[in-house]
Coordinates of C-alpha atoms and ligand atoms in Angstrom, one line a residue:
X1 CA -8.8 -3.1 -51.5
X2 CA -10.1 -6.5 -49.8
X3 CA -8.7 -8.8 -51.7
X4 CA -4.9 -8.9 -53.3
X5 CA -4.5 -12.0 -54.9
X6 CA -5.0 -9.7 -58.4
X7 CA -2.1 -8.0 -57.8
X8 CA -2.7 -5.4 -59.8
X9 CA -2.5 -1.6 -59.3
X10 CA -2.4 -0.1 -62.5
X11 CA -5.3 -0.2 -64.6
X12 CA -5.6 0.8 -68.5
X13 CA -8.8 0.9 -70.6
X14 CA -8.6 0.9 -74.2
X15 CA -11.2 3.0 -75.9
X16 CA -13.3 5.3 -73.5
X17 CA -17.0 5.2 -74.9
X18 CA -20.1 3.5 -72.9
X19 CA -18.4 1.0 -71.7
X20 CA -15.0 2.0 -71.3
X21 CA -15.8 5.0 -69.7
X22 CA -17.9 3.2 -67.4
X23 CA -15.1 0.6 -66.5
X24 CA -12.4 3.3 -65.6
X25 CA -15.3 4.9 -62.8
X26 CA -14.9 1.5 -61.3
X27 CA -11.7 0.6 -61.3
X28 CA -10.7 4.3 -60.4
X29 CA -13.5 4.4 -57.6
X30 CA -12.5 1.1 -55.9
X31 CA -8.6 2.4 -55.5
X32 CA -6.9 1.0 -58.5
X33 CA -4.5 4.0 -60.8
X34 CA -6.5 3.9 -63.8
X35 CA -5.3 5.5 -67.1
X36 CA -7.9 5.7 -70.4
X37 CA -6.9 5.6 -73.9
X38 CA -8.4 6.6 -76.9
X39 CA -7.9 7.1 -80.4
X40 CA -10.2 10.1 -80.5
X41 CA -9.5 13.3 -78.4
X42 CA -13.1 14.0 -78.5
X43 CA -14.0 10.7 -77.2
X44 CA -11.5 11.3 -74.3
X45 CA -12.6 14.9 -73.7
X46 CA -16.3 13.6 -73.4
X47 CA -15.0 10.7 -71.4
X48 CA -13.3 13.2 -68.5
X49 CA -16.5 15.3 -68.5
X50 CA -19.0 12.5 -68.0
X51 CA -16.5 11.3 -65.1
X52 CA -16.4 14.9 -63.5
X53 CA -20.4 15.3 -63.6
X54 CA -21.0 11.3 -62.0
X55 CA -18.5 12.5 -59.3
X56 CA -20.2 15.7 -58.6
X57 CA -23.7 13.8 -58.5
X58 CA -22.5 11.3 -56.5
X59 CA -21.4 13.8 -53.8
X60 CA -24.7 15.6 -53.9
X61 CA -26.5 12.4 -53.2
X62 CA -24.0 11.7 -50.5
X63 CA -23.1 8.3 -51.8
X64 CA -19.4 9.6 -51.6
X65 CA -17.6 12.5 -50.1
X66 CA -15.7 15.0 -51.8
X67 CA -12.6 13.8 -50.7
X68 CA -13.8 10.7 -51.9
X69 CA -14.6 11.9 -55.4
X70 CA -11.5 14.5 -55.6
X71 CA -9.2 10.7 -54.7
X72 CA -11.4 9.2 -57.3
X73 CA -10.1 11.8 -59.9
X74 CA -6.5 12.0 -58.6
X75 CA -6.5 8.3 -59.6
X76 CA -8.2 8.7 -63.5
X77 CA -5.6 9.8 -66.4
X78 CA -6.9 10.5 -69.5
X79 CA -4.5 9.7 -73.5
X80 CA -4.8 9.3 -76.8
X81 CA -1.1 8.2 -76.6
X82 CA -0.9 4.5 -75.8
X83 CA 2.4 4.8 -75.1
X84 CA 1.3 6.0 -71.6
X85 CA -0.6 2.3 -70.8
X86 CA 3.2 0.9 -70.7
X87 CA 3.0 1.0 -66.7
X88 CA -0.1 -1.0 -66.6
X89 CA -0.5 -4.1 -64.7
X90 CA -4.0 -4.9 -67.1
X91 CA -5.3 -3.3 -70.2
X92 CA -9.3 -3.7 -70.4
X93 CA -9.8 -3.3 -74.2
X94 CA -13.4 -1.4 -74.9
X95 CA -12.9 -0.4 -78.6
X96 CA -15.4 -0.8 -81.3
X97 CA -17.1 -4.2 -82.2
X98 CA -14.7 -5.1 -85.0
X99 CA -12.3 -8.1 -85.3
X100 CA -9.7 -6.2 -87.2
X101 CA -9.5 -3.3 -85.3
X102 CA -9.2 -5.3 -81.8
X103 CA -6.4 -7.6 -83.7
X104 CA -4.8 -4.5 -84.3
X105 CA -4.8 -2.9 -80.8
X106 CA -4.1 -6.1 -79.2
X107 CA -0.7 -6.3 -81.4
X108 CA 0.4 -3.2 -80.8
X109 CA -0.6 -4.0 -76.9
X110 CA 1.8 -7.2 -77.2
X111 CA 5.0 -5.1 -78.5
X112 CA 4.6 -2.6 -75.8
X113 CA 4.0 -4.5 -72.8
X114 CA 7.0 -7.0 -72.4
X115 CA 5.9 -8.2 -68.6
X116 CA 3.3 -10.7 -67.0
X117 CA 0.6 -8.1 -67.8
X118 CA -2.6 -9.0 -68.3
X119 CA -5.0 -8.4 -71.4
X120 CA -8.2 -8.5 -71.3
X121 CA -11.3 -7.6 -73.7
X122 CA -14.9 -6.7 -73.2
X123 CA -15.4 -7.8 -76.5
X124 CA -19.6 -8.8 -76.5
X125 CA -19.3 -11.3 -79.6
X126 CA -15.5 -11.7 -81.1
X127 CA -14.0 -15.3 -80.2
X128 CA -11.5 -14.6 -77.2
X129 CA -9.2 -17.1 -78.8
X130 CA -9.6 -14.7 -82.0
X131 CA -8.4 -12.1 -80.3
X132 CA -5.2 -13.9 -78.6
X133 CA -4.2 -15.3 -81.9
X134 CA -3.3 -11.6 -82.5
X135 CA -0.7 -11.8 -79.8
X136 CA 2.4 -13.7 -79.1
X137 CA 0.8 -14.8 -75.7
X138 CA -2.1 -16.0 -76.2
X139 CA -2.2 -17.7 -72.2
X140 CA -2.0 -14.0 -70.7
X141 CA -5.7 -12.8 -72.8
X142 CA -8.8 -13.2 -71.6
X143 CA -12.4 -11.7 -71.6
X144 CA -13.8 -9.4 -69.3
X145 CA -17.4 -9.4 -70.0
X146 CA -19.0 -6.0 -68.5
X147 CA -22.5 -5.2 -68.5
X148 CA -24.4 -1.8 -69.9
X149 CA -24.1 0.3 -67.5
X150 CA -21.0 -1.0 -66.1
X151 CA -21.5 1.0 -62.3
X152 CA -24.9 -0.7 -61.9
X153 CA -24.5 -4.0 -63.5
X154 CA -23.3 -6.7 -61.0
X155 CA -21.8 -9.2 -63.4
X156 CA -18.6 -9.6 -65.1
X157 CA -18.7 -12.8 -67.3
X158 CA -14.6 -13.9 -67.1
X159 CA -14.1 -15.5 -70.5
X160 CA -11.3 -17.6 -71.3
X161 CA -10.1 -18.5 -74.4
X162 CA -8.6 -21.4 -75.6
X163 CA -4.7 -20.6 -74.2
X164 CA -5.8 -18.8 -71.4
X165 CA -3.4 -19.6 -68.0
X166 CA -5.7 -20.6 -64.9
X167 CA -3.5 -18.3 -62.8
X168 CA -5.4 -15.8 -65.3
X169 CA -8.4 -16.2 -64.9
X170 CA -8.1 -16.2 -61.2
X171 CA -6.3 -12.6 -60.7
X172 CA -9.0 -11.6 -63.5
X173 CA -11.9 -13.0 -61.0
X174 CA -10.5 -11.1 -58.3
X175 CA -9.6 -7.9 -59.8
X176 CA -13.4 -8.0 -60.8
X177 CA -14.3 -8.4 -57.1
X178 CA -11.8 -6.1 -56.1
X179 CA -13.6 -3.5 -58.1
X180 CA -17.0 -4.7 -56.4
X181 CA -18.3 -6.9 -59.3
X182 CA -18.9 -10.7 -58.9
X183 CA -17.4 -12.2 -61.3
X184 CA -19.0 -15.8 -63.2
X185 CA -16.2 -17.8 -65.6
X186 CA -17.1 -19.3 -69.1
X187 CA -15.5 -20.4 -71.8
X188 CA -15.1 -19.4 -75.2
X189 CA -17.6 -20.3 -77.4
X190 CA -19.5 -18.0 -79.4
X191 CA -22.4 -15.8 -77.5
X192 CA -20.2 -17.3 -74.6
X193 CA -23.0 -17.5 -71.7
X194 CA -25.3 -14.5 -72.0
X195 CA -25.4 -14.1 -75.7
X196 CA -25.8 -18.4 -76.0
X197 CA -29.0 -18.2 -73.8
X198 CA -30.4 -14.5 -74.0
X199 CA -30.6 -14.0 -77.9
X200 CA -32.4 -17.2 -78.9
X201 CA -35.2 -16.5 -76.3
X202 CA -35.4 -13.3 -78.0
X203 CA -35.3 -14.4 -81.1
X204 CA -37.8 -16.6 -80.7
X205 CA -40.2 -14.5 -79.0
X206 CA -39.8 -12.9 -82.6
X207 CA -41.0 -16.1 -84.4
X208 CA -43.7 -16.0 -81.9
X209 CA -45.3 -12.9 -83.0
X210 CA -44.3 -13.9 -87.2
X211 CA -46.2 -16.8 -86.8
X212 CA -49.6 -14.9 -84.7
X213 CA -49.3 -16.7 -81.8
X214 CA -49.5 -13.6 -79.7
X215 CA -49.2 -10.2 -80.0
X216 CA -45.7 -8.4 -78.9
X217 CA -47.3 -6.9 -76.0
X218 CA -48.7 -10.2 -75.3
X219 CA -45.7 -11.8 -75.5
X220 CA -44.1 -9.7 -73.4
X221 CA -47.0 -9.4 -70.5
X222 CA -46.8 -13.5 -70.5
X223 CA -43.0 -13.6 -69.8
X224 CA -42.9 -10.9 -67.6
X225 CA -45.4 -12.4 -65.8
X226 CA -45.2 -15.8 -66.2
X227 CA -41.0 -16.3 -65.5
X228 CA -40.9 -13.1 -63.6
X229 CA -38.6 -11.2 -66.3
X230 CA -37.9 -7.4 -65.3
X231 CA -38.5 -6.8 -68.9
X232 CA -40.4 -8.3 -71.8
X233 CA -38.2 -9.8 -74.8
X234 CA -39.3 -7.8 -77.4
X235 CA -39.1 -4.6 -75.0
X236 CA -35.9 -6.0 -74.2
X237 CA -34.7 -6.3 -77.6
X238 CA -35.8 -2.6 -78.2
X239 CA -33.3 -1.5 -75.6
X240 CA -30.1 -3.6 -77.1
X241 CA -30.7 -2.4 -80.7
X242 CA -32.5 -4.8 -83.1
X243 CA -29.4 -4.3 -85.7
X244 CA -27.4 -6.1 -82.2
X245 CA -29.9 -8.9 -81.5
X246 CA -29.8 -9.7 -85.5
X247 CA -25.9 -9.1 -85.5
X248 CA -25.4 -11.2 -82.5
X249 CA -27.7 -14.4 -83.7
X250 CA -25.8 -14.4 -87.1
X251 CA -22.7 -14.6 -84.9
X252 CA -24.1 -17.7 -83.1
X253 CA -25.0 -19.5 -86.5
X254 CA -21.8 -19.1 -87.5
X255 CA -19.5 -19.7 -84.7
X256 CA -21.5 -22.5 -84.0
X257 CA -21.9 -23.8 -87.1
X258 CA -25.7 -24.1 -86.9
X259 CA -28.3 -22.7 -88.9
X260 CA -30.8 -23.0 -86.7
X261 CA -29.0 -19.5 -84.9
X262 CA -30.2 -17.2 -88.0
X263 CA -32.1 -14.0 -86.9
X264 CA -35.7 -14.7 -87.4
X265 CA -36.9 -13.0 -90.9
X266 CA -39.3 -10.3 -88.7
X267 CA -36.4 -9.2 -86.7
X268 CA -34.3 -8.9 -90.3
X269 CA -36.8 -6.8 -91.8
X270 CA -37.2 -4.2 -88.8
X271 CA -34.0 -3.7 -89.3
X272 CA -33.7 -3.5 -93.4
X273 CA -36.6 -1.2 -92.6
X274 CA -34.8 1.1 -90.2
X275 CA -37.0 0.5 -87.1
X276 CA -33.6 -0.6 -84.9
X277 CA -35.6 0.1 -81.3
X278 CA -35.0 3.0 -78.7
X279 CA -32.0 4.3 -80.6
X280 CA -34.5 5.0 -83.7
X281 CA -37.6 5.5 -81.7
X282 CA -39.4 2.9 -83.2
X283 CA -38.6 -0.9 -83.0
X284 CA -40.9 -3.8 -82.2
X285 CA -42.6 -0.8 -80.4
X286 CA -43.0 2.8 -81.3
X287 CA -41.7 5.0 -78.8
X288 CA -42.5 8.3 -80.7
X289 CA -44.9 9.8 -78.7
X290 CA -42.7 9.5 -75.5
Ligands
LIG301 P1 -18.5 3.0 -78.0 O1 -18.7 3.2 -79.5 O2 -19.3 3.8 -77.0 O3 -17.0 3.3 -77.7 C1 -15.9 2.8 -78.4 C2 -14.7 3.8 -78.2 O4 -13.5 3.1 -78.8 C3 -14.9 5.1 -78.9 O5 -14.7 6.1 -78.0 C4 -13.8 5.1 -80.0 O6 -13.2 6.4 -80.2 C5 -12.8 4.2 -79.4 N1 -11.8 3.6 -80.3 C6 -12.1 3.1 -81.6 N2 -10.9 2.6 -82.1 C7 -10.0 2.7 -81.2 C8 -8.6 2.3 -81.1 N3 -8.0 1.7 -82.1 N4 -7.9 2.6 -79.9 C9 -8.5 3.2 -78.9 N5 -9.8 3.6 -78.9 C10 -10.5 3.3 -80.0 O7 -18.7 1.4 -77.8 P2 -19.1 0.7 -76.4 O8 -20.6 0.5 -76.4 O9 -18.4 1.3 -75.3 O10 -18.5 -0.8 -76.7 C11 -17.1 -1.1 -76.6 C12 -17.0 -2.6 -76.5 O11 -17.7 -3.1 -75.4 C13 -17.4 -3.4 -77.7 O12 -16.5 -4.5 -78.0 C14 -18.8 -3.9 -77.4 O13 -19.2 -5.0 -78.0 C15 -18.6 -4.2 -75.9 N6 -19.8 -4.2 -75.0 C16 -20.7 -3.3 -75.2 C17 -21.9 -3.3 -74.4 C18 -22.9 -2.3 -74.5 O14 -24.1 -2.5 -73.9 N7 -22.7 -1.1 -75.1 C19 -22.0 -4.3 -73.4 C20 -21.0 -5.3 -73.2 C21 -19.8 -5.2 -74.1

């Protein structure tokens, strides 16, 4: 590991779906003792097996050797008892997208872990501060914003909360270069960065097409080439999950306290009418045939 200042060697990660899967590859690949929980023993059990097949590929494309991959493993522990986080120098929360059930874990975190741990949450949309509030140590939480999929996206937005310690946010910014990322800090307000500046242009590509000034693939061909985007909006939008990009604007009216933040009433009615993007096959485009 280049860089110590984290110093941190034990890493748990709280739930051990997309995301959390994918941050325990990371952390286990760049050195660090990583241990996953989850509630759900299938969840875990799928968890292991994803990690076994991304080690065997990697060693087939000889982007790591086996000795590589088998350390890799010897590092990754996989629970469904939290008890066995207790030795963890930073939990990474990746649980489900709900208040109440991060409130809860983050509790239950706080009477197990008496030291100078760390907590941290990949939360996309709950307030940070939301989150601490749960805890009797608010200054030691923080947000660790990954990106889908977490072993090819480069960023990890460091979010601090209203009580978070600067000595915090530092060994958070470089445990996430440690673990090859580079890490960008923000503060806690809702969307935080990303969200604040991604889902309005989105939305608004939606208003766009509502209103006939172009046609979505129109509107996508003029900002991929006009600003250069990898990816058209409503393309984009597709890919997140139309039920997110609606979720996610509601979140920004309200945390916010601005109207002007509401999902646009195209993007409300794809969703009422099912048509949520990839996930469904059929969004602002219809993916059907492919
Ligand atoms: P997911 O549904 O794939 O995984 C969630 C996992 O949490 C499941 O395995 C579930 O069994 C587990 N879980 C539920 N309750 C639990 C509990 N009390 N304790 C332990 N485990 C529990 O979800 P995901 O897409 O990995 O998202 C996880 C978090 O990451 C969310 O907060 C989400 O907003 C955030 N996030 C997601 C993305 C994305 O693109 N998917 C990007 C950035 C951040």
């Amino acid at each position: 590991m280049h860089n110590t200042t984290h110093n941190i060697t034990n890493v748990g990660v709280i739930g051990s779906g997309q995301m959390g899967g994918g941050i325990a590859q990371v952390a286990a690949t760049a050195g660090f003792n990583t241990t996953v929980f989850d509630t759900s023993p299938d969840a875990i059990a799928r968890c292991q097996a994803t990690h076994a097949k991304l080690l065997a590929r990697a060693v087939e494309k000889e982007r790591m050797t086996t000795d590589q991959a088998e350390a890799t493993k010897a590092r990754l522990t996989y629970v469904t008892d939290l008890d066995q986080l207790a030795g963890s120098d930073i939990a990474i929360e990746a649980v489900v997208e709900d208040a109440a059930v991060k409130a809860k874990v983050f509790r239950g975190l706080d009477d197990m872990l008496k030291g100078d741990q760390v907590l941290a949450t990949n939360t996309s949309s709950i307030s940070i501060t939301e989150i601490a509030s749960a805890t009797k140590r608010p200054e030691r939480v923080i947000g660790m914003h990954f990106f889908y999929p977490v072993p090819v996206m480069k960023l990890v937005e460091v979010i601090n909360g209203l009580a978070t310690d600067k000595a915090i946010t530092a060994r958070v910014i470089s445990l996430a270069e440690a673990m090859g990322k580079t890490a960008v800090p923000a503060n806690d307000r809702a969307g935080f960065v990303s969200n604040r500046v991604l889902m309005p242009m989105i939305n608004e590509a939606f208003y766009a097409w509502m209103e006939g000034v172009a046609q979505p693939e129109h509107i996508d061909a003029i900002m991929k080439l006009g600003c250069n985007f990898p990816m058209g909006p409503l393309r984009l939008a597709d890919f997140i999950g139309l039920d997110t990009c609606a979720h996610i604007m509601d979140v920004l009216a309200e945390g916010l306290c601005n109207e002007r933040y509401r999902p646009c009433p195209l993007l409300r009615q794809l969703v009422v009418a099912g048509r949520l993007g990839n996930k469904t096959a059929h969004g602002v485009f219809d993916y059907s045939a492919s």
